[in-house]
Coordinates of C-alpha atoms in Angstrom, one line a residue:
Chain Z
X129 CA 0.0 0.0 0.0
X130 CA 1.2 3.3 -0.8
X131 CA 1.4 6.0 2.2
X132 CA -0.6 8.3 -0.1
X133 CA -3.9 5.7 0.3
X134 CA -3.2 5.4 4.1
X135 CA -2.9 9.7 4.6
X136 CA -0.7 11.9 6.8
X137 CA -2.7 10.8 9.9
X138 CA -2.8 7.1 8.9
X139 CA 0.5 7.2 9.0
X140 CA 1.4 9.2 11.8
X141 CA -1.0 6.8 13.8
X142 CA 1.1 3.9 12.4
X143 CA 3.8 5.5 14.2
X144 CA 2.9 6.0 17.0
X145 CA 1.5 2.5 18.0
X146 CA 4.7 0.9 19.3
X147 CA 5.9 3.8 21.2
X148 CA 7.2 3.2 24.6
X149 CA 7.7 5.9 26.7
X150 CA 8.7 6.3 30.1
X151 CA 7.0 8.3 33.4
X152 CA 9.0 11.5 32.7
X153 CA 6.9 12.1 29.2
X154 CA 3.5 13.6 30.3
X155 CA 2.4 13.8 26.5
X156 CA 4.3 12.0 23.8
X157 CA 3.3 12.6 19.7
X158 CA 0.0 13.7 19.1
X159 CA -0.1 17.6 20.8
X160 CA 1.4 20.6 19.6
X161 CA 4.5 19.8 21.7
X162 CA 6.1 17.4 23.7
X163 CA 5.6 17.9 27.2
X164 CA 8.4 16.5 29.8
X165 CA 8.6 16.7 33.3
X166 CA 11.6 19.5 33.7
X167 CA 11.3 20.4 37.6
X168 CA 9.2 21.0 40.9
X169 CA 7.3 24.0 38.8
X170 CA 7.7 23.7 34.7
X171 CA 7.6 21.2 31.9
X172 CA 9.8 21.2 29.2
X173 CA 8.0 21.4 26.0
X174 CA 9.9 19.9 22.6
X175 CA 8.3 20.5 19.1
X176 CA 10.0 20.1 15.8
X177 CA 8.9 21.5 12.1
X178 CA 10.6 20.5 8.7
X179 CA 9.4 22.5 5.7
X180 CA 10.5 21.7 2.5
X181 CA 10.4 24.1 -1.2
X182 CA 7.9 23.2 -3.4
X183 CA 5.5 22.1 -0.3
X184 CA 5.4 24.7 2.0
X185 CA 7.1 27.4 -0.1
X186 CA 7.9 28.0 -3.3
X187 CA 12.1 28.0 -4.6
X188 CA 11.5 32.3 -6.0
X189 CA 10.2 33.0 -2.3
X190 CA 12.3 35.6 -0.1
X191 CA 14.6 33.1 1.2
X192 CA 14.5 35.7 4.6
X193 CA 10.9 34.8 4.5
X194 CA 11.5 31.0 4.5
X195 CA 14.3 31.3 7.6
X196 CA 12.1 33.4 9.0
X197 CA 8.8 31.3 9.0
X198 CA 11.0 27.7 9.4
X199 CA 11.6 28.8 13.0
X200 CA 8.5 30.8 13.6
X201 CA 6.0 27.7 13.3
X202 CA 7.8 26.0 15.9
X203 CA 7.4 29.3 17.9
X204 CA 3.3 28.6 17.3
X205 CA 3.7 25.3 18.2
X206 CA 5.3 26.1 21.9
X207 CA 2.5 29.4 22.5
X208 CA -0.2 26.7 21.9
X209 CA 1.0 25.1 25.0
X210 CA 1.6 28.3 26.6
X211 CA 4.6 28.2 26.7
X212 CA 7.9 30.8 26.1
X213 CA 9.7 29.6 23.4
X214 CA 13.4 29.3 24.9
X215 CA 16.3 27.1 22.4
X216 CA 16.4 26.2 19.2
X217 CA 18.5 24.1 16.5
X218 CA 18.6 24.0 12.9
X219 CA 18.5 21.9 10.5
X220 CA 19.5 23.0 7.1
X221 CA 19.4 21.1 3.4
X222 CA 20.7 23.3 0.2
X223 CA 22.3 22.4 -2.7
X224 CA 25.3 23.4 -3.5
X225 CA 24.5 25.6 -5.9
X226 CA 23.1 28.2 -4.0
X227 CA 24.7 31.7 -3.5
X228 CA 26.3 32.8 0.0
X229 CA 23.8 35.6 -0.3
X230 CA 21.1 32.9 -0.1
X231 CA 22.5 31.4 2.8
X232 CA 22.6 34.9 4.3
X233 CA 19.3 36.0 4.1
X234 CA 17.9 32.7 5.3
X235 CA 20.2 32.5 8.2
X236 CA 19.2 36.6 9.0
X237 CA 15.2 35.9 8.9
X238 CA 15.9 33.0 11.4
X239 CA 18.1 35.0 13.9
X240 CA 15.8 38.0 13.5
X241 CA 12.6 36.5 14.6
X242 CA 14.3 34.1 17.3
X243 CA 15.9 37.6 18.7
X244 CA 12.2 39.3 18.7
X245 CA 10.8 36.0 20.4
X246 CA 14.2 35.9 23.1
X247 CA 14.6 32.4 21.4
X248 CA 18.4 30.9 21.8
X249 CA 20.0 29.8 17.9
X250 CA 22.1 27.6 20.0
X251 CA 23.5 25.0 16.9
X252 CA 22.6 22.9 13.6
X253 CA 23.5 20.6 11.0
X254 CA 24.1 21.4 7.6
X255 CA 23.7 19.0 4.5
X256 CA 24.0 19.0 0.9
X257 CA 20.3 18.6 -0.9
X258 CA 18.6 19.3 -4.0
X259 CA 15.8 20.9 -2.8
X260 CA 16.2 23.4 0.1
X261 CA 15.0 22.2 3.5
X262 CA 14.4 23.2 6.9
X263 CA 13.8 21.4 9.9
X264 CA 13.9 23.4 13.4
X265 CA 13.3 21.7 16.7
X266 CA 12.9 24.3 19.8
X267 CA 12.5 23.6 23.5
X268 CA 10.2 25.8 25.0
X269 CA 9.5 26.1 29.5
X270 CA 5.5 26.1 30.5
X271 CA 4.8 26.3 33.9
X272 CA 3.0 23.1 35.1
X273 CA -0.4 25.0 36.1
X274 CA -0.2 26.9 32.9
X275 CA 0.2 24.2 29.9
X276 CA -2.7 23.3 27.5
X277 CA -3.3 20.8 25.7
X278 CA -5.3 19.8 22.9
X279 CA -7.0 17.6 25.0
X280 CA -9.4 19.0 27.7
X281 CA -12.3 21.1 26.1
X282 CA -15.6 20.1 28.3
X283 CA -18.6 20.2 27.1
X284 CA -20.4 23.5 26.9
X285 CA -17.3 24.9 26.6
X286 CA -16.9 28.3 24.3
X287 CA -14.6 28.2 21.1
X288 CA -12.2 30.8 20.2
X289 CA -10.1 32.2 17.7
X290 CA -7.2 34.7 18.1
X291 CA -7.4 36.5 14.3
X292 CA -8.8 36.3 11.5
X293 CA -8.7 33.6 9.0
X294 CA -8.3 32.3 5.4
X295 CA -5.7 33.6 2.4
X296 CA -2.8 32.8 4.5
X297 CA -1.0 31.5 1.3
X298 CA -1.0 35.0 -0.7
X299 CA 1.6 36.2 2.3
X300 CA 0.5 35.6 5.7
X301 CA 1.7 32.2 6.0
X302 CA 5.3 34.2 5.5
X303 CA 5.2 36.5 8.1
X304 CA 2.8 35.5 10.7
X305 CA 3.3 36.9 14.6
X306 CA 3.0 33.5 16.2
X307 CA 0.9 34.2 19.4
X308 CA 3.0 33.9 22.1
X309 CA 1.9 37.0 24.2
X310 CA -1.8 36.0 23.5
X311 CA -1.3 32.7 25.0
X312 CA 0.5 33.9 27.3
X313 CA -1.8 36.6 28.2
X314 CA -5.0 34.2 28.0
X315 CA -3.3 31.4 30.3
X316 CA -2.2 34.0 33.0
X317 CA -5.9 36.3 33.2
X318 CA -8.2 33.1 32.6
X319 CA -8.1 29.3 32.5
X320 CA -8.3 27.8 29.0
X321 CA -9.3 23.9 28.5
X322 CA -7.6 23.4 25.4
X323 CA -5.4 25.3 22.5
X324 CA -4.2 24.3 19.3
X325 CA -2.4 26.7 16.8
X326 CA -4.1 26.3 13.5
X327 CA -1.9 25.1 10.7
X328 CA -3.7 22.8 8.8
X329 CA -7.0 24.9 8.8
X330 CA -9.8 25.3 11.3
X331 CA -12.0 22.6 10.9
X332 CA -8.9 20.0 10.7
X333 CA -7.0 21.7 13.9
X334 CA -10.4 21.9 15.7
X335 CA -11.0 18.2 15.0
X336 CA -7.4 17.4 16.9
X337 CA -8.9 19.5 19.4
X338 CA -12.6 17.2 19.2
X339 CA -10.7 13.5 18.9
X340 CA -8.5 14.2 21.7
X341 CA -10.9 15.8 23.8
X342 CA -13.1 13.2 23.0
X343 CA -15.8 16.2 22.0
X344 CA -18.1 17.4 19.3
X345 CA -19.1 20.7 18.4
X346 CA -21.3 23.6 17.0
X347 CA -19.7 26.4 14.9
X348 CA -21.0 29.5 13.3
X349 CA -20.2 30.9 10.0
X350 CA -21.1 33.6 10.7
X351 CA -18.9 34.2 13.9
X352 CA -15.7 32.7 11.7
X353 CA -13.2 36.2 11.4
X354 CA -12.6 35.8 7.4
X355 CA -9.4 37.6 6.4
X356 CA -9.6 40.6 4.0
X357 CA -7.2 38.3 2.5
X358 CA -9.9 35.2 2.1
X359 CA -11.6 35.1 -1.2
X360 CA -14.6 33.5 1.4
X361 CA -15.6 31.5 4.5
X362 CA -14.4 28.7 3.2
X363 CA -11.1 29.3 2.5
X364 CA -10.9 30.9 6.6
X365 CA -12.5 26.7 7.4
X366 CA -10.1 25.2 5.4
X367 CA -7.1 26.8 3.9
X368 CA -4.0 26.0 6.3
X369 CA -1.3 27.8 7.3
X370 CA -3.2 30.6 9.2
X371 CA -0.9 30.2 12.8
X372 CA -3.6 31.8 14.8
X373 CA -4.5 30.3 17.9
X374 CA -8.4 28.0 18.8
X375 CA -8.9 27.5 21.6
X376 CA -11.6 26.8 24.7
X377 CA -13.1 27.9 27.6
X378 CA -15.9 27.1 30.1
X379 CA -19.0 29.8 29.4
X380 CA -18.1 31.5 33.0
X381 CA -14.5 32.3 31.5
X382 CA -15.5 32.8 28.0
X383 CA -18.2 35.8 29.5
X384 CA -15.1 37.1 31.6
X385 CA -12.8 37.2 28.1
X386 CA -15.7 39.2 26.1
X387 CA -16.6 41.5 29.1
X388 CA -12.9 42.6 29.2
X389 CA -13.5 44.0 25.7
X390 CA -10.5 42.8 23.8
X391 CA -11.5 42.3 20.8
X392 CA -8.7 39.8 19.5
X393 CA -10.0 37.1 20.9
X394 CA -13.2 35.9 18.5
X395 CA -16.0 33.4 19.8
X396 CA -16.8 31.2 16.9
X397 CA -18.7 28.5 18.6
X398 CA -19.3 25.3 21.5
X399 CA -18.2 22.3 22.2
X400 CA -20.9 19.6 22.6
X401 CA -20.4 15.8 23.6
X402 CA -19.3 13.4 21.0
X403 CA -22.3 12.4 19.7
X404 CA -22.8 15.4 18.1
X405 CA -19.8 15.3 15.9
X406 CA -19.0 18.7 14.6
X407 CA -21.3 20.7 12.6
X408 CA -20.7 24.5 11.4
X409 CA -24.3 26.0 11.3
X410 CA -24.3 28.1 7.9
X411 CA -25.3 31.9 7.5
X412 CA -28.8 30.9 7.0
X413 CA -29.1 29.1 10.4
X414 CA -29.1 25.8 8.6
X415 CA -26.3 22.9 8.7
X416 CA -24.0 23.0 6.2
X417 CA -21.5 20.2 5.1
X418 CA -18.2 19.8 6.6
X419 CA -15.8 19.1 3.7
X420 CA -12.7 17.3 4.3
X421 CA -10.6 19.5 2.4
X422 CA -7.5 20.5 5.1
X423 CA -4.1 20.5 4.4
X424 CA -2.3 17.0 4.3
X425 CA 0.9 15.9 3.6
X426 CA 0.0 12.8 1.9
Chain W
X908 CA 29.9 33.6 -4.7
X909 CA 28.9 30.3 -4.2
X910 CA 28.2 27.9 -0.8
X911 CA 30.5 25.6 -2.4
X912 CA 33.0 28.2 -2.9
X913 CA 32.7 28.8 0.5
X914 CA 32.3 25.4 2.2
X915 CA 30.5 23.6 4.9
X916 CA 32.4 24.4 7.7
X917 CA 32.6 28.4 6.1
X918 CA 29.2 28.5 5.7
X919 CA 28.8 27.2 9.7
X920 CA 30.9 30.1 10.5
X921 CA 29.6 32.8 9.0
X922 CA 26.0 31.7 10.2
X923 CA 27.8 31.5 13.9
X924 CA 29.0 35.5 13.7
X925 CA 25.8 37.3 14.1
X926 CA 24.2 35.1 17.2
X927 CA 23.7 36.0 20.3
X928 CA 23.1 33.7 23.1
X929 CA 22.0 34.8 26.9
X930 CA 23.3 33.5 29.6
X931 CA 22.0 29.8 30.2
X932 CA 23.8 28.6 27.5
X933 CA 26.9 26.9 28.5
X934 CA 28.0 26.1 24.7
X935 CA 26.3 27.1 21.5
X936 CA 26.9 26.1 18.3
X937 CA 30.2 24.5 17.5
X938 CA 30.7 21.4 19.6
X939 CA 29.1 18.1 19.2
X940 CA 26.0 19.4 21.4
X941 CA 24.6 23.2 22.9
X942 CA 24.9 22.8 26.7
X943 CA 22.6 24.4 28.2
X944 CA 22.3 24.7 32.0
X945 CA 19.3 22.9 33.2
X946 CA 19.8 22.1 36.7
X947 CA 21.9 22.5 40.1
X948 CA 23.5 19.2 38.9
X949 CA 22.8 18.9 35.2
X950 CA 23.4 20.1 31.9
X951 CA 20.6 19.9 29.2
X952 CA 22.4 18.4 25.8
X953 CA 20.3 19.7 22.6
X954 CA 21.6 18.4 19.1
X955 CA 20.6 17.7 15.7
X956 CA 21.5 15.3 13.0
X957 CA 19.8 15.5 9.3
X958 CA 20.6 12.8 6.3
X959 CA 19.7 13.0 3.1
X960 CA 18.9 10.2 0.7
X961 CA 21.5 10.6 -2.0
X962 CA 24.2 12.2 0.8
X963 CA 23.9 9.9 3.6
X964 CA 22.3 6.8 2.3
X965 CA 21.5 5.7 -0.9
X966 CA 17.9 4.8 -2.4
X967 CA 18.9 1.0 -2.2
X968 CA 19.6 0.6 1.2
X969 CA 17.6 -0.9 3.7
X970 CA 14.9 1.4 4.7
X971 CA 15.5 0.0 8.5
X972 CA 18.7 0.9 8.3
X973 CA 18.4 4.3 7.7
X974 CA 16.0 5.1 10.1
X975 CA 18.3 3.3 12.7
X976 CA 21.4 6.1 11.2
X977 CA 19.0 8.7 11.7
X978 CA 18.9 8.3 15.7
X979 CA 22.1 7.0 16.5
X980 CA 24.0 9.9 15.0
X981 CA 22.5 12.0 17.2
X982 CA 22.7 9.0 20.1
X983 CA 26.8 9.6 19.1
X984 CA 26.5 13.2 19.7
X985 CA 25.7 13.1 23.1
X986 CA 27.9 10.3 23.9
X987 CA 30.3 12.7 22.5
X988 CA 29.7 14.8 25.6
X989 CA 29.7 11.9 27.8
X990 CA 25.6 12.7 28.4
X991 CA 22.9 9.9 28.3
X992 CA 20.6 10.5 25.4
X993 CA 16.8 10.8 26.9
X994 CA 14.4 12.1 24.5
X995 CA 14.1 12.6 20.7
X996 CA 11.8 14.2 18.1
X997 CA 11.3 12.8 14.6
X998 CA 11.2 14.7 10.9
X999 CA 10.5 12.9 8.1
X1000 CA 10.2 13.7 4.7
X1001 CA 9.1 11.5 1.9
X1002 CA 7.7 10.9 -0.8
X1003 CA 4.0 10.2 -1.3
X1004 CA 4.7 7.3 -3.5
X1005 CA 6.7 5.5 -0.9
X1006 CA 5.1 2.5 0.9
X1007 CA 3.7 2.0 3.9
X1008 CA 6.0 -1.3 4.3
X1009 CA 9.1 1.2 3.4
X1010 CA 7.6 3.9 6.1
X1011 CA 6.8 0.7 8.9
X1012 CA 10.9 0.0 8.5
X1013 CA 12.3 3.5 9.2
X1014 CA 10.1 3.6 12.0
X1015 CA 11.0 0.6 13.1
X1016 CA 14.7 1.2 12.6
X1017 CA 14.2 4.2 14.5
X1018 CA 12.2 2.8 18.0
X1019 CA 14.3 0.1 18.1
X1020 CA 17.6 1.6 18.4
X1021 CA 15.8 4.6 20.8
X1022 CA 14.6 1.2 22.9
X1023 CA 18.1 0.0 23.2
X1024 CA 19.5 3.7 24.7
X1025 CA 16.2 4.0 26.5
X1026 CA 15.7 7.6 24.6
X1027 CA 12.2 8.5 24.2
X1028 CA 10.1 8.7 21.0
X1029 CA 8.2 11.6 21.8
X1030 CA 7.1 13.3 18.2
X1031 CA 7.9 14.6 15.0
X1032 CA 6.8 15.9 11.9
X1033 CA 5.6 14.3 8.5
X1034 CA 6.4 16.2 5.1
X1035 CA 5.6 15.6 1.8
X1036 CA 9.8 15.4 -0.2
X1037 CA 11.1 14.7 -3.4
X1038 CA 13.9 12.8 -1.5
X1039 CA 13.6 11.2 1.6
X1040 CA 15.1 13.1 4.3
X1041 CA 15.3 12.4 7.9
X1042 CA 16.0 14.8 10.8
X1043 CA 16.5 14.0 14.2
X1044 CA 16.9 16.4 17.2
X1045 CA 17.2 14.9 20.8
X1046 CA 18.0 15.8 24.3
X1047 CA 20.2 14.5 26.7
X1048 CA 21.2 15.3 29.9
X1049 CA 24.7 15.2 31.3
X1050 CA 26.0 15.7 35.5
X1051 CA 28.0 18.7 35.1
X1052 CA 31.4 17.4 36.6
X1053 CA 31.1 14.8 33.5
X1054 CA 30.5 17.1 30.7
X1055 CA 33.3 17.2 28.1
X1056 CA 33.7 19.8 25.7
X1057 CA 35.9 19.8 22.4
X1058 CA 38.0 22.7 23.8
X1059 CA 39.6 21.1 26.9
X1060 CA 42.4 19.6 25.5
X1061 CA 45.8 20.2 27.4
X1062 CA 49.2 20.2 25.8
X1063 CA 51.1 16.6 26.2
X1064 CA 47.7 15.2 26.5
X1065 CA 47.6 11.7 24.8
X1066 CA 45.0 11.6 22.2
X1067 CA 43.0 8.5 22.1
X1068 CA 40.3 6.3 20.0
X1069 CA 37.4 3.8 20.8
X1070 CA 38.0 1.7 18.0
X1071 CA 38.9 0.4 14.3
X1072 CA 38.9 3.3 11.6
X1073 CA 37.9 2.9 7.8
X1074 CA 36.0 1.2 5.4
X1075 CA 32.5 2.4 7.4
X1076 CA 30.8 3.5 4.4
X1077 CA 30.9 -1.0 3.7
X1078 CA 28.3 -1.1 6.1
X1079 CA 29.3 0.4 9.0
X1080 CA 28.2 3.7 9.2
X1081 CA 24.2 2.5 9.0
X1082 CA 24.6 -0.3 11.9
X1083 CA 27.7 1.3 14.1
X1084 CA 27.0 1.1 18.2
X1085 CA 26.7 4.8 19.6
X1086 CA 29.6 4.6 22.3
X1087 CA 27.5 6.0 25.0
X1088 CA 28.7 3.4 27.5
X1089 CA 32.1 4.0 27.1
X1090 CA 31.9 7.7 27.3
X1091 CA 30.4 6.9 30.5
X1092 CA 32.7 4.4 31.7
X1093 CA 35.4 7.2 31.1
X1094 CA 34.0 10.2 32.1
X1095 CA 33.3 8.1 35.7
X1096 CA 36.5 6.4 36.2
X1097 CA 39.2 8.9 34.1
X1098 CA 39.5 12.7 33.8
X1099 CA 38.6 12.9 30.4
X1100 CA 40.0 16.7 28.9
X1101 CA 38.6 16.3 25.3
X1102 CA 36.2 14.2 23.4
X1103 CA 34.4 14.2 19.9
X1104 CA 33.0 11.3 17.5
X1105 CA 34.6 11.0 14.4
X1106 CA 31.5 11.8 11.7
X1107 CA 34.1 13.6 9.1
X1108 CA 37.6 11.6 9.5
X1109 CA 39.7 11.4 12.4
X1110 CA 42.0 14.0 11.1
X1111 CA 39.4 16.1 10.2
X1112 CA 37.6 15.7 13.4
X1113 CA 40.9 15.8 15.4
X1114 CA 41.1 19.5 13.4
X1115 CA 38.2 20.6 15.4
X1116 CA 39.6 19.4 18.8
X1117 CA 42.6 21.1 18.1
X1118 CA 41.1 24.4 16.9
X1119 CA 38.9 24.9 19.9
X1120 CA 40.6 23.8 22.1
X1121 CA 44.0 25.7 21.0
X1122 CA 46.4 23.0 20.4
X1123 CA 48.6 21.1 18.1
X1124 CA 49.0 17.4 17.7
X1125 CA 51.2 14.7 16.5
X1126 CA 49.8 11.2 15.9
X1127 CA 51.6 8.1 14.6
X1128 CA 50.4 5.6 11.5
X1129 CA 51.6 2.7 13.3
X1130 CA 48.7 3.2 16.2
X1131 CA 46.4 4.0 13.9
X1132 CA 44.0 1.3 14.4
X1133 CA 43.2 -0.1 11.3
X1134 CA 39.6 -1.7 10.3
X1135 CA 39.8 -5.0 8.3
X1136 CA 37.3 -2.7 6.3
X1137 CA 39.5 -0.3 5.4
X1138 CA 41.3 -0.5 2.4
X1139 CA 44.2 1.2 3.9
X1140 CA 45.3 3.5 6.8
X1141 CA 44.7 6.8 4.1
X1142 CA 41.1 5.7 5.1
X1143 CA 41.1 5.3 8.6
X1144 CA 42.8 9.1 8.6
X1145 CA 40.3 10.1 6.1
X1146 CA 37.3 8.9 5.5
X1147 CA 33.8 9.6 7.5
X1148 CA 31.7 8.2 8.9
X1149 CA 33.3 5.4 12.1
X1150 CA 31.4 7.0 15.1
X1151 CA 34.1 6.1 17.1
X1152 CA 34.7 8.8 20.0
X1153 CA 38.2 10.6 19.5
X1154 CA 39.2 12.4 23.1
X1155 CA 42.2 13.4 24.8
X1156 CA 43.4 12.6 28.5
X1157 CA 46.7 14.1 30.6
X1158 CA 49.9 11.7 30.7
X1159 CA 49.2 9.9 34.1
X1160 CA 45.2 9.2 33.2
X1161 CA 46.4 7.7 30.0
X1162 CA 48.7 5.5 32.2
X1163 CA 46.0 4.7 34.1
X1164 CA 44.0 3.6 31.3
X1165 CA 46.5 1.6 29.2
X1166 CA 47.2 -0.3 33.0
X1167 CA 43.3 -0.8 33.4
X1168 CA 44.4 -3.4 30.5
X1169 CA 41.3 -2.3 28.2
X1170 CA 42.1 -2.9 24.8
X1171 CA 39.4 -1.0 23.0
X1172 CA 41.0 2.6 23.6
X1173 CA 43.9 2.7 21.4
X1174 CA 46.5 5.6 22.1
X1175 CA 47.5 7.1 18.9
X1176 CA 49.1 10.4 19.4
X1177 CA 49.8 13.4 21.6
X1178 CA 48.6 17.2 21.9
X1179 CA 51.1 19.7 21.3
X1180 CA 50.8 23.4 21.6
X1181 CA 49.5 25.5 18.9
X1182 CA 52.6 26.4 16.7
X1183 CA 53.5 22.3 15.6
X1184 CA 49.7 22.3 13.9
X1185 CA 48.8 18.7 13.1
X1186 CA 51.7 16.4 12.5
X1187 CA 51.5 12.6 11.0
X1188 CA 54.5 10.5 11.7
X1189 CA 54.4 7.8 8.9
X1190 CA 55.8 4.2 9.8
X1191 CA 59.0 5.0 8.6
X1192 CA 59.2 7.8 11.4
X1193 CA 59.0 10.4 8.9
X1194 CA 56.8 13.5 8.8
X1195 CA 54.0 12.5 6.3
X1196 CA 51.8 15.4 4.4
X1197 CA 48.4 16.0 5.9
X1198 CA 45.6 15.7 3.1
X1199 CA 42.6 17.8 2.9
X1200 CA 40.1 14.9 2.6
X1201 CA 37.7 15.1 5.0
X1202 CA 33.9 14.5 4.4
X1203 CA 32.3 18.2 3.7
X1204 CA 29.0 18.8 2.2
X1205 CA 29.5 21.7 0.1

């Protein structure tokens, strides 16, 4: 069988099945990050990202850009734990071919956002390739009564978005802020059951959020924040690459987050029990089809 | 100008200049691993390993095989710094006309040799590739009277190896035993003032010992050890690849050693200070040329 027929998730499930871990991992593959037991008051939180030209950007991108975003997903994928993103390594492919200039302005977009995000470049590997390709692993710290997971929305629970959504890939995708201060700020003022960054699209990151929650849910079209950038809603459900933060909270916090007036933070809909599945409740008040149309590898 | 032009260990440098590290990091890039400081006690090791099918491994070989390489370079890396390897993350890129049988041996390859150095499994990341590529980053953790460093090595040192030299890339280099337990054998019972596994070449790798730490070297053909592999001693100097750990220890440790009556650390030279450079005395007794044949990517 080809890894094509069995998908991206087949196949990461594949992996994971003979796993062993020991008691030190409190969550092994399958979150945003990683999460070890560090000391008396923090986890450790590990999270790796390889992109790759041609799939998630193309060889005449700014190669500033591409250094840039190669260490800023894994920045996303540390503040949807809640985390502060702390050390990072690279991991860098190139042929041979390529200029120094190249090289420079990749190596400069990396160290300028991991300066902005008080990230440490602390070391690499470089290899010879024919296609250009990143991979950066970070560790990030989380204190143990702050991390979320993908795992805990309740039901009744209020869903959330931090920006708005869709047309990532005209631009965005490039120089996305990854949320760190929002998470931060959300995880210090209220208590949040789950968080995911959304890479992949919202209705494929929120069903990580339902399977391992174990959760259905109810969302609204017209609650979704479409991008000026979207050509429409559907491109803010599906289209990946967006890097804003979904995420949950029990109606008594959720009330507490829209009384405060920010206005960043968007309710888009509620978490019902499993039985439910997930349905998005179109303009019209009826229920419209989920498609399954969210970024995969394979 | 070119990367080539410039070359792989040029190319590491100029990437080195601009970064700025804060204060918890012990060692950043350079050395086999970034030492970070983690604990009263402990160091946090953080390295990174990335092959490339075409570069590392060729499209033939045994899928298992390769995912096996993948970890246990990075296993050598921290047995390099005499730490114990504890938890690693995963990124794979491949093709999407690859087989699930060709995916369930990498992975395979890869938990069992993590299983065997008790390191954890605990993510990773899938991407569509052209070419498979593999990239491991993993975490150790080291006490910090037993970290060794590249840069310790003293003048009149004697310059040791774990093992045979040569002829790796027969077969070797894709099923060669990290030598975690004998970094930690040393490190507990010897002073150890230098270490560093030999990925490049021993002379190569012996170059990076000897630049960071300051030194000069001589080192004799005759105690070369030799690997029935090898088709002569230019490859046991040369070629890339053995995994072997390469580190330095004062006069009266080395006695201590060679009277332990272990024969798998074979002395094979001595440090020097700076202004000898590198010298190879051939078996004739003579001063041989030192070639510029180390592995380098670009």
């Amino acid at each position: 069988m080809l890894i094509s027929k069995l998908g991206e998730f087949g196949l990461i499930e594949r992996f994971k099945k003979h796993i062993r871990l020991d008691s030190s991992v409190i969550r092994g593959p399958g979150d945003d990050c990683a999460v070890i037991n560090f000391s008396k008051d923090k986890y450790l939180l590990f999270t790796c990202d390889m992109i790759v030209e041609g799939v998630d950007f193309r060889p005449q991108e700014d190669p500033y850009l591409i250094g840039r975003k190669a260490v800023a997903v894994c920045i996303s994928d540390i503040a949807a734990c809640a985390g502060t993103p702390r050390y990072c390594l690279i991991s860098l492919g190139m042929s041979r071919n390529k200029t120094t200039a190249f090289a420079d302005k990749i190596s400069k977009g990396m160290r300028d956002i991991a300066r902005n995000f008080k990230v440490n470049l602390v070391g690499g590997d470089l290899s010879a390739a024919r296609k250009t390709v990143i991979d950066v692993s970070m560790i990030g710290l989380v204190s143990k009564k702050r991390l979320v997971l993908r795992s805990g929305a309740g039901v009744g629970d209020i869903i959330f978005v931090t920006g708005a959504l869709g047309g990532s890939i005209l631009g965005k995708h490039l120089k996305f802020t990854p949320r760190v201060k929002e998470a931060q700020f959300l995880t210090k003022k209220f208590k949040i059951s789950s968080m995911i960054d959304i890479s992949d699209g919202l209705i494929q990151d929120l069903g990580h959020i339902l399977s391992l929650s174990n959760k259905g849910a109810v969302i609204y079209e017209k609650l979704i924040p479409v991008s000026p950038k979207a050509r429409n809603t559907k491109d803010a459900l599906y289209s990946g690459e967006d890097f804003e933060l979904l995420f949950t909270m029990s109606q008594q916090q959720a009330r507490k987050l829209i009384d405060s007036g920010m206005r960043n933070f968007k309710p888009i809909g509620e978490i019902t029990s499993k039985e439910y599945g997930l349905s998005l409740i179109g303009i019209n008040g009826r229920k419209k089809d989920i498609l399954d149309k969210g970024f995969k590898h394979f």
